[in-house]
């Protein structure tokens, strides 16, 4: 089964849709098809750029697309719940154990609370997931009702994750409109995510650089 087939699977669509609805009820930013699609493509980009073979790239995209389905169960420990759900789906679809192992491990290790970049897929998924910061993830249109996560995401007018040609550095470049949120707010909620990104980059043999408004901060 391919990444494109999984994207069209009705059960997967239902799980993603309902997981996002649950997070919406809790006041979280968008975690629906836009998010998982972006994470899937970015995971694939990272693995392909680092010279991984086509099937590993495909598995990375699948992991990216399924990585947040555990929010269907509960936000707490959603990476582990999602890994178990993904295992059941992949096993039923006939994926070999070697591929299931890679995907499930990546999903189970993507969250900054418990995740560790234990393999290349997990590392690529972490970088892809944590770099998806954008205005369109904010659900409410009432700026007066924004919490800090809304303000930070809304303030990011452009986010770009790129690996240099020498494959030595991965840069997360953000353009932040400080009218809506000071740069300090970004670090107030995302420091642990950026530290995990640094570990993920190191797993892939890269240095992680964070650049906000053309200023290198890490």
Coordinates of N, CA and C in Angstrom, one line a residue:
X1 N 0.8 -1.2 0.0 CA 0.0 0.0 0.0 C 0.9 1.2 0.0
X2 N 0.5 2.2 -0.8 CA 1.3 3.4 -0.9 C 0.8 4.6 -0.1
X3 N 1.6 5.6 0.0 CA 1.2 6.8 0.7 C 0.0 7.4 0.1
X4 N -0.1 7.5 -1.2 CA -1.2 8.1 -1.9 C -2.5 7.3 -1.6
X5 N -2.4 6.0 -1.6 CA -3.5 5.1 -1.2 C -4.0 5.3 0.2
X6 N -3.1 5.5 1.1 CA -3.4 5.7 2.5 C -4.1 7.1 2.7
X7 N -3.7 8.1 1.9 CA -4.4 9.4 1.9 C -5.8 9.3 1.5
X8 N -6.2 8.3 0.7 CA -7.5 8.2 0.2 C -8.3 7.2 1.0
X9 N -7.7 6.6 2.0 CA -8.4 5.6 2.8 C -9.5 6.2 3.6
X10 N -10.7 5.8 3.6 CA -11.8 6.4 4.3 C -11.7 6.3 5.8
X11 N -11.1 5.2 6.3 CA -11.0 5.0 7.7 C -9.9 6.0 8.2
X12 N -8.8 6.2 7.5 CA -7.8 7.1 7.9 C -8.4 8.5 7.9
X13 N -9.1 8.9 6.9 CA -9.7 10.2 6.8 C -10.6 10.5 8.0
X14 N -11.4 9.4 8.4 CA -12.3 9.6 9.6 C -11.5 9.8 10.8
X15 N -10.4 9.0 11.0 CA -9.6 9.1 12.3 C -9.0 10.5 12.3
X16 N -8.4 11.0 11.2 CA -7.8 12.3 11.2 C -8.8 13.4 11.5
X17 N -10.0 13.3 10.9 CA -11.0 14.3 11.0 C -11.5 14.4 12.5
X18 N -11.7 13.2 13.1 CA -12.3 13.2 14.4 C -11.2 13.6 15.4
X19 N -9.9 13.2 15.2 CA -8.9 13.6 16.1 C -8.7 15.1 16.1
X20 N -8.8 15.7 14.9 CA -8.8 17.2 14.9 C -10.0 17.8 15.5
X21 N -11.1 17.2 15.4 CA -12.3 17.8 16.1 C -12.2 17.7 17.6
X22 N -11.6 16.7 18.1 CA -11.3 16.6 19.5 C -10.4 17.7 20.0
X23 N -9.3 17.9 19.2 CA -8.4 18.9 19.6 C -9.0 20.3 19.5
X24 N -9.9 20.5 18.5 CA -10.6 21.8 18.4 C -11.4 22.0 19.6
X25 N -12.1 21.0 20.1 CA -12.9 21.2 21.3 C -12.1 21.5 22.5
X26 N -10.8 21.2 22.5 CA -9.9 21.5 23.6 C -9.2 22.8 23.4
X27 N -9.4 23.4 22.3 CA -8.8 24.7 22.0 C -7.4 24.7 21.3
X28 N -7.0 23.5 20.8 CA -5.7 23.4 20.1 C -5.8 23.9 18.7
X29 N -4.7 24.2 18.1 CA -4.6 24.7 16.7 C -4.9 23.5 15.8
X30 N -5.0 23.8 14.5 CA -5.4 22.8 13.5 C -4.4 21.6 13.4
X31 N -5.0 20.4 13.5 CA -4.2 19.2 13.3 C -4.8 18.3 12.3
X32 N -5.5 18.9 11.3 CA -6.2 18.1 10.3 C -5.4 17.8 9.1
X33 N -6.0 17.7 7.9 CA -5.4 17.3 6.7 C -4.3 18.2 6.3
X34 N -4.4 19.5 6.5 CA -3.4 20.4 6.1 C -2.1 20.2 6.9
X35 N -2.3 19.9 8.2 CA -1.1 19.7 9.0 C -0.4 18.3 8.7
X36 N -1.2 17.3 8.7 CA -0.6 15.9 8.5 C -0.1 15.8 7.0
X37 N -0.7 16.5 6.1 CA -0.2 16.5 4.7 C 1.1 17.2 4.6
X38 N 1.2 18.4 5.3 CA 2.4 19.1 5.3 C 3.6 18.4 5.9
X39 N 3.3 17.7 7.1 CA 4.3 17.0 7.8 C 4.7 15.8 7.0
X40 N 3.8 15.1 6.3 CA 4.2 14.0 5.4 C 5.1 14.4 4.3
X41 N 4.8 15.5 3.6 CA 5.6 15.9 2.5 C 7.0 16.4 3.0
X42 N 7.0 17.1 4.1 CA 8.3 17.6 4.7 C 9.2 16.4 5.2
X43 N 8.6 15.4 5.8 CA 9.3 14.2 6.2 C 9.9 13.6 5.0
X44 N 9.2 13.4 3.9 CA 9.7 12.9 2.7 C 10.8 13.7 2.1
X45 N 10.7 15.0 2.1 CA 11.7 15.9 1.6 C 13.0 15.7 2.4
X46 N 12.9 15.6 3.7 CA 14.1 15.5 4.5 C 14.8 14.2 4.2
X47 N 14.1 13.1 4.1 CA 14.7 11.8 3.9 C 15.3 11.7 2.5
X48 N 14.6 12.3 1.5 CA 15.0 12.2 0.1 C 16.3 13.1 0.0
X49 N 16.3 14.3 0.6 CA 17.5 15.1 0.5 C 18.7 14.5 1.1
X50 N 18.5 13.7 2.2 CA 19.6 13.0 2.9 C 20.0 11.7 2.2
X51 N 19.4 11.5 1.0 CA 19.9 10.4 0.2 C 19.3 9.0 0.5
X52 N 18.2 9.0 1.3 CA 17.6 7.7 1.6 C 16.8 7.1 0.4
X53 N 16.7 5.8 0.4 CA 16.1 5.2 -0.8 C 14.6 5.5 -0.9
X54 N 14.0 5.2 -2.1 CA 12.7 5.7 -2.3 C 11.7 5.0 -1.4
X55 N 11.9 3.8 -1.0 CA 10.9 3.2 -0.1 C 10.9 3.8 1.3
X56 N 12.1 4.1 1.8 CA 12.3 4.8 3.1 C 11.6 6.1 3.0
X57 N 11.7 6.9 1.9 CA 11.0 8.1 1.8 C 9.5 7.9 1.8
X58 N 9.0 6.9 1.2 CA 7.6 6.6 1.2 C 7.1 6.2 2.6
X59 N 7.9 5.5 3.3 CA 7.5 5.1 4.7 C 7.5 6.4 5.6
X60 N 8.4 7.3 5.3 CA 8.5 8.5 6.1 C 7.2 9.3 5.8
X61 N 6.7 9.4 4.6 CA 5.5 10.1 4.3 C 4.3 9.5 5.0
X62 N 4.3 8.2 5.0 CA 3.2 7.4 5.7 C 3.2 7.7 7.2
X63 N 4.4 7.7 7.8 CA 4.5 8.0 9.2 C 4.0 9.4 9.5
X64 N 4.4 10.4 8.6 CA 4.0 11.8 8.7 C 2.5 11.9 8.6
X65 N 1.9 11.2 7.7 CA 0.4 11.3 7.5 C -0.4 10.7 8.7
X66 N 0.2 9.7 9.3 CA -0.6 9.0 10.4 C -0.2 9.5 11.8
X67 N 0.8 10.4 11.9 CA 1.5 10.6 13.2 C 0.6 11.2 14.3
X68 N -0.6 11.8 13.9 CA -1.4 12.5 14.9 C -2.7 11.8 15.2
X69 N -2.9 10.6 14.6 CA -4.2 9.9 14.8 C -4.5 9.5 16.2
X70 N -3.5 9.5 17.1 CA -3.7 9.1 18.5 C -4.4 10.2 19.2
X71 N -4.5 11.4 18.6 CA -5.4 12.4 19.3 C -6.8 12.0 19.3
X72 N -7.2 11.0 18.5 CA -8.5 10.5 18.5 C -8.8 9.9 19.9
X73 N -7.8 9.3 20.6 CA -8.0 8.7 21.9 C -7.9 9.7 23.0
X74 N -6.8 10.5 23.0 CA -6.6 11.5 24.0 C -5.4 12.3 23.6
X75 N -5.3 13.6 23.9 CA -4.1 14.4 23.6 C -2.9 13.8 24.4
X76 N -3.2 13.4 25.7 CA -2.1 12.9 26.5 C -1.6 11.6 25.9
X77 N -0.3 11.5 25.8 CA 0.3 10.3 25.2 C -0.2 9.9 23.8
X78 N -0.5 11.0 23.0 CA -1.1 10.7 21.7 C -0.1 10.0 20.8
X79 N 1.1 10.2 21.0 CA 2.1 9.6 20.1 C 2.1 8.1 20.3
X80 N 2.0 7.6 21.5 CA 1.9 6.2 21.8 C 0.6 5.6 21.3
X81 N -0.5 6.3 21.6 CA -1.8 5.8 21.1 C -1.8 5.7 19.6
X82 N -1.2 6.8 19.0 CA -1.2 6.8 17.5 C -0.3 5.6 16.9
X83 N 0.8 5.3 17.6 CA 1.6 4.2 17.2 C 0.9 2.9 17.2
X84 N 0.1 2.7 18.3 CA -0.7 1.5 18.4 C -1.7 1.4 17.3
X85 N -2.4 2.5 17.1 CA -3.4 2.6 16.0 C -2.8 2.3 14.7
X86 N -1.7 2.9 14.4 CA -1.0 2.7 13.1 C -0.5 1.3 13.0
X87 N 0.0 0.7 14.0 CA 0.4 -0.7 14.0 C -0.8 -1.6 13.5
X88 N -2.0 -1.4 14.0 CA -3.1 -2.2 13.7 C -3.5 -2.0 12.2
X89 N -3.5 -0.7 11.7 CA -3.8 -0.5 10.4 C -2.8 -1.1 9.4
X90 N -1.5 -0.8 9.7 CA -0.4 -1.3 8.8 C -0.4 -2.8 8.7
X91 N -0.6 -3.5 9.9 CA -0.6 -4.9 9.9 C -1.8 -5.5 9.1
X92 N -2.9 -4.8 9.2 CA -4.1 -5.3 8.5 C -3.9 -5.1 7.0
X93 N -3.2 -4.0 6.6 CA -2.9 -3.8 5.2 C -1.8 -4.6 4.6
X94 N -1.2 -5.4 5.4 CA -0.1 -6.4 4.9 C 1.3 -5.8 4.8
X95 N 1.6 -4.7 5.5 CA 2.9 -4.2 5.6 C 3.9 -5.2 6.3
X96 N 5.1 -5.4 5.8 CA 6.0 -6.3 6.4 C 6.4 -5.8 7.8
X97 N 6.8 -6.7 8.7 CA 7.2 -6.2 10.1 C 8.3 -5.2 10.1
X98 N 9.3 -5.3 9.1 CA 10.4 -4.4 9.1 C 9.9 -2.9 8.8
X99 N 8.9 -2.8 7.9 CA 8.4 -1.5 7.6 C 7.4 -0.9 8.7
X100 N 6.6 -1.8 9.3 CA 5.8 -1.4 10.4 C 6.6 -0.9 11.6
X101 N 7.7 -1.6 11.8 CA 8.6 -1.2 12.9 C 9.1 0.2 12.8
X102 N 9.5 0.5 11.6 CA 10.1 1.9 11.3 C 9.0 3.0 11.5
X103 N 7.8 2.7 10.9 CA 6.8 3.7 11.0 C 6.3 3.9 12.4
X104 N 6.0 2.8 13.1 CA 5.5 2.8 14.5 C 6.5 3.5 15.4
X105 N 7.7 3.2 15.3 CA 8.7 3.8 16.1 C 8.8 5.3 15.9
X106 N 8.7 5.7 14.6 CA 8.7 7.2 14.3 C 7.5 7.9 15.0
X107 N 6.3 7.3 14.8 CA 5.1 7.9 15.3 C 5.2 8.0 16.9
X108 N 5.6 6.9 17.5 CA 5.7 6.8 18.9 C 6.7 7.7 19.6
X109 N 7.6 8.3 18.7 CA 8.7 9.2 19.2 C 8.6 10.6 18.7
X110 N 7.5 11.0 18.2 CA 7.5 12.4 17.6 C 7.2 13.5 18.5
X111 N 6.6 13.2 19.7 CA 6.2 14.2 20.6 C 7.3 14.7 21.6
X112 N 7.4 16.0 21.8 CA 8.5 16.5 22.6 C 8.4 16.0 24.1
X113 N 7.3 15.6 24.5 CA 7.2 15.1 25.9 C 8.0 13.9 26.2
X114 N 7.9 12.9 25.2 CA 8.5 11.6 25.4 C 9.4 11.2 24.3
X115 N 9.4 11.9 23.2 CA 10.0 11.4 22.0 C 11.5 11.5 22.0
X116 N 12.1 10.6 21.3 CA 13.6 10.6 21.0 C 13.8 10.2 19.6
X117 N 14.7 10.9 18.9 CA 15.0 10.5 17.5 C 15.8 9.2 17.4
X118 N 15.2 8.1 17.6 CA 15.9 6.8 17.7 C 16.3 6.3 16.3
X119 N 15.6 6.7 15.2 CA 16.1 6.3 13.9 C 15.8 7.5 12.9
X120 N 16.2 7.3 11.7 CA 16.1 8.4 10.7 C 14.7 8.8 10.5
X121 N 13.8 7.9 10.4 CA 12.4 8.3 10.2 C 11.9 9.1 11.4
X122 N 12.2 8.7 12.6 CA 11.7 9.5 13.7 C 12.3 10.9 13.7
X123 N 13.6 11.0 13.4 CA 14.3 12.3 13.3 C 13.6 13.2 12.2
X124 N 13.4 12.6 11.1 CA 12.8 13.4 10.0 C 11.4 13.9 10.4
X125 N 10.6 13.0 11.0 CA 9.2 13.3 11.4 C 9.2 14.4 12.5
X126 N 10.1 14.3 13.4 CA 10.2 15.4 14.4 C 10.5 16.7 13.8
X127 N 11.4 16.8 12.9 CA 11.8 18.1 12.3 C 10.6 18.6 11.5
X128 N 9.9 17.7 10.8 CA 8.8 18.1 9.9 C 7.6 18.6 10.8
X129 N 7.3 17.9 11.8 CA 6.2 18.2 12.7 C 6.4 19.5 13.4
X130 N 7.6 19.7 14.0 CA 7.8 20.9 14.8 C 8.0 22.1 14.0
X131 N 8.3 22.0 12.7 CA 8.5 23.2 11.9 C 7.2 23.7 11.3
X132 N 6.1 23.0 11.5 CA 4.8 23.4 10.9 C 4.1 24.5 11.8
X133 N 4.6 25.7 11.7 CA 4.1 26.8 12.5 C 3.6 27.8 11.4
X134 N 2.3 28.1 11.5 CA 1.7 29.0 10.5 C 0.4 29.6 10.9
X135 N 0.1 30.7 10.3 CA -1.1 31.5 10.7 C -2.4 30.7 10.4
X136 N -2.4 29.9 9.4 CA -3.6 29.2 9.0 C -4.0 28.0 10.0
X137 N -3.1 27.7 10.9 CA -3.4 26.7 11.9 C -4.3 27.3 13.0
X138 N -4.4 28.6 13.1 CA -5.2 29.2 14.2 C -6.7 29.1 13.8
X139 N -7.5 28.5 14.7 CA -8.9 28.3 14.4 C -9.8 29.5 14.6
X140 N -9.6 30.2 15.7 CA -10.4 31.4 15.9 C -10.0 32.6 15.1
X141 N -10.9 33.4 14.7 CA -10.6 34.6 14.0 C -10.6 35.9 14.9
X142 N -11.0 35.7 16.1 CA -11.1 36.8 17.1 C -9.7 36.9 17.8
X143 N -9.0 37.9 17.4 CA -7.6 38.1 17.9 C -7.7 38.3 19.5
X144 N -8.7 38.9 19.9 CA -8.9 39.2 21.4 C -9.0 37.9 22.2
X145 N -9.4 36.8 21.5 CA -9.5 35.5 22.2 C -8.3 34.6 22.0
X146 N -7.2 35.1 21.4 CA -6.1 34.2 21.2 C -5.4 33.8 22.5
X147 N -5.0 32.6 22.6 CA -4.1 32.2 23.7 C -2.6 32.3 23.2
X148 N -1.6 32.0 23.9 CA -0.3 32.2 23.5 C 0.1 31.3 22.2
X149 N -0.5 30.1 22.2 CA -0.3 29.3 21.0 C -0.9 29.9 19.7
X150 N -2.1 30.5 19.9 CA -2.7 31.1 18.8 C -1.9 32.4 18.3
X151 N -1.4 33.1 19.3 CA -0.6 34.3 19.0 C 0.7 34.0 18.2
X152 N 1.3 33.0 18.7 CA 2.6 32.6 18.1 C 2.4 32.1 16.7
X153 N 1.4 31.2 16.5 CA 1.2 30.6 15.2 C 0.7 31.7 14.2
X154 N -0.2 32.6 14.7 CA -0.7 33.7 13.9 C 0.4 34.7 13.5
X155 N 1.3 34.9 14.3 CA 2.4 35.8 14.1 C 3.4 35.3 13.0
X156 N 3.4 34.0 12.8 CA 4.4 33.5 11.8 C 3.8 33.6 10.4
X157 N 4.3 34.5 9.6 CA 3.8 34.8 8.3 C 4.5 33.9 7.2
X158 N 5.6 33.4 7.6 CA 6.3 32.4 6.7 C 7.2 31.5 7.5
X159 N 7.2 30.2 7.2 CA 8.1 29.3 7.8 C 8.7 28.4 6.7
X160 N 10.0 28.2 6.8 CA 10.7 27.4 5.8 C 11.7 26.5 6.4
X161 N 11.7 25.2 6.2 CA 12.7 24.3 6.6 C 13.5 23.8 5.4
X162 N 14.8 24.1 5.4 CA 15.7 23.7 4.3 C 17.0 23.1 4.7
X163 N 17.4 22.1 4.0 CA 18.7 21.5 4.2 C 19.7 22.0 3.1
X164 N 20.9 22.4 3.5 CA 21.8 23.0 2.6 C 22.4 22.0 1.6
X165 N 22.9 22.5 0.5 CA 23.4 21.6 -0.5 C 24.5 20.6 0.0
X166 N 25.3 21.0 0.9 CA 26.3 20.2 1.5 C 25.8 19.1 2.4
X167 N 24.5 19.2 2.7 CA 23.8 18.3 3.7 C 24.6 18.3 5.0
X168 N 24.8 19.5 5.5 CA 25.5 19.6 6.8 C 24.6 20.4 7.8
X169 N 23.7 21.2 7.3 CA 22.9 22.1 8.1 C 21.4 22.1 7.7
X170 N 20.5 22.0 8.7 CA 19.1 22.2 8.4 C 18.7 23.5 9.1
X171 N 18.1 24.4 8.3 CA 17.7 25.7 8.9 C 16.1 25.8 8.9
X172 N 15.6 26.2 10.1 CA 14.2 26.6 10.2 C 14.2 28.1 10.2
X173 N 13.7 28.7 9.1 CA 13.6 30.2 9.0 C 12.2 30.6 9.1
X174 N 12.0 31.5 10.1 CA 10.6 32.0 10.4 C 10.6 33.5 10.2
X175 N 9.5 34.0 9.6 CA 9.2 35.4 9.6 C 8.1 35.7 10.5
X176 N 8.4 36.5 11.6 CA 7.4 36.7 12.6 C 7.0 38.1 12.7
X177 N 5.7 38.3 12.6 CA 5.1 39.7 12.7 C 4.9 40.0 14.2
X178 N 5.9 40.7 14.8 CA 5.9 41.0 16.2 C 4.8 41.9 16.7
X179 N 3.9 42.4 15.8 CA 2.7 43.1 16.2 C 1.8 42.2 16.9
X180 N 1.8 40.9 16.6 CA 0.8 40.0 17.2 C 1.5 39.2 18.3
X181 N 2.8 39.0 18.2 CA 3.5 38.2 19.3 C 4.9 38.5 19.3
X182 N 5.5 38.8 20.4 CA 7.0 39.0 20.5 C 7.7 37.7 20.2
X183 N 8.9 37.7 19.8 CA 9.7 36.5 19.5 C 9.9 35.7 20.8
X184 N 9.9 36.4 21.9 CA 10.1 35.7 23.2 C 8.9 34.7 23.5
X185 N 7.7 35.0 23.0 CA 6.6 34.1 23.2 C 6.9 32.8 22.5
X186 N 7.6 32.8 21.3 CA 7.9 31.6 20.6 C 8.7 30.7 21.5
X187 N 9.7 31.2 22.1 CA 10.6 30.4 23.0 C 9.8 30.0 24.3
X188 N 8.9 30.8 24.7 CA 8.1 30.4 25.9 C 7.4 29.1 25.7
X189 N 6.9 28.8 24.5 CA 6.2 27.6 24.3 C 6.9 26.5 23.5
X190 N 7.9 26.9 22.7 CA 8.5 26.0 21.8 C 10.0 25.6 22.1
X191 N 10.5 26.0 23.2 CA 11.9 25.7 23.5 C 12.2 24.2 23.5
X192 N 11.3 23.5 24.1 CA 11.5 22.0 24.2 C 11.4 21.4 22.8
X193 N 10.6 22.0 21.9 CA 10.5 21.5 20.6 C 11.8 21.8 19.8
X194 N 12.3 22.9 20.0 CA 13.5 23.3 19.3 C 14.7 22.4 19.8
X195 N 14.8 22.1 21.0 CA 15.8 21.2 21.5 C 15.7 19.8 21.0
X196 N 14.4 19.4 20.8 CA 14.2 18.1 20.2 C 14.6 18.1 18.7
X197 N 14.3 19.2 18.0 CA 14.8 19.4 16.6 C 16.3 19.3 16.5
X198 N 17.0 19.9 17.5 CA 18.4 19.8 17.4 C 18.9 18.4 17.6
X199 N 18.3 17.6 18.4 CA 18.7 16.2 18.6 C 18.3 15.4 17.3
X200 N 17.2 15.8 16.7 CA 16.8 15.1 15.5 C 17.8 15.4 14.4
X201 N 18.2 16.6 14.3 CA 19.1 17.0 13.2 C 20.4 16.3 13.4
X202 N 20.9 16.2 14.6 CA 22.1 15.5 14.9 C 22.0 14.0 14.6
X203 N 20.9 13.4 14.8 CA 20.7 12.0 14.4 C 20.9 11.8 12.9
X204 N 20.5 12.8 12.1 CA 20.7 12.8 10.7 C 22.0 13.3 10.2
X205 N 22.9 13.6 11.1 CA 24.2 14.1 10.8 C 24.2 15.6 10.4
X206 N 23.2 16.4 10.9 CA 23.1 17.8 10.5 C 23.2 18.7 11.8
X207 N 23.5 19.9 11.5 CA 23.4 20.9 12.6 C 22.1 21.7 12.4
X208 N 21.4 22.0 13.5 CA 20.1 22.6 13.4 C 20.3 24.1 13.7
X209 N 19.8 25.0 12.8 CA 19.9 26.4 13.0 C 18.5 27.0 12.9
X210 N 18.1 27.8 13.9 CA 16.9 28.5 14.0 C 17.1 30.0 13.6
X211 N 16.4 30.5 12.6 CA 16.6 31.9 12.2 C 15.2 32.5 12.2
X212 N 15.1 33.6 13.0 CA 13.8 34.4 13.1 C 14.1 35.8 12.7
X213 N 13.3 36.2 11.7 CA 13.4 37.6 11.1 C 14.9 37.9 10.8
X214 N 15.5 36.9 10.1 CA 16.9 37.0 9.6 C 18.0 37.0 10.7
X215 N 17.6 36.8 11.9 CA 18.5 36.7 13.0 C 18.7 35.2 13.4
X216 N 20.0 34.7 13.4 CA 20.2 33.4 13.8 C 20.2 33.3 15.3
X217 N 19.4 32.4 15.8 CA 19.2 32.2 17.3 C 19.7 30.9 17.8
X218 N 20.1 30.0 16.9 CA 20.6 28.7 17.4 C 21.1 27.9 16.2

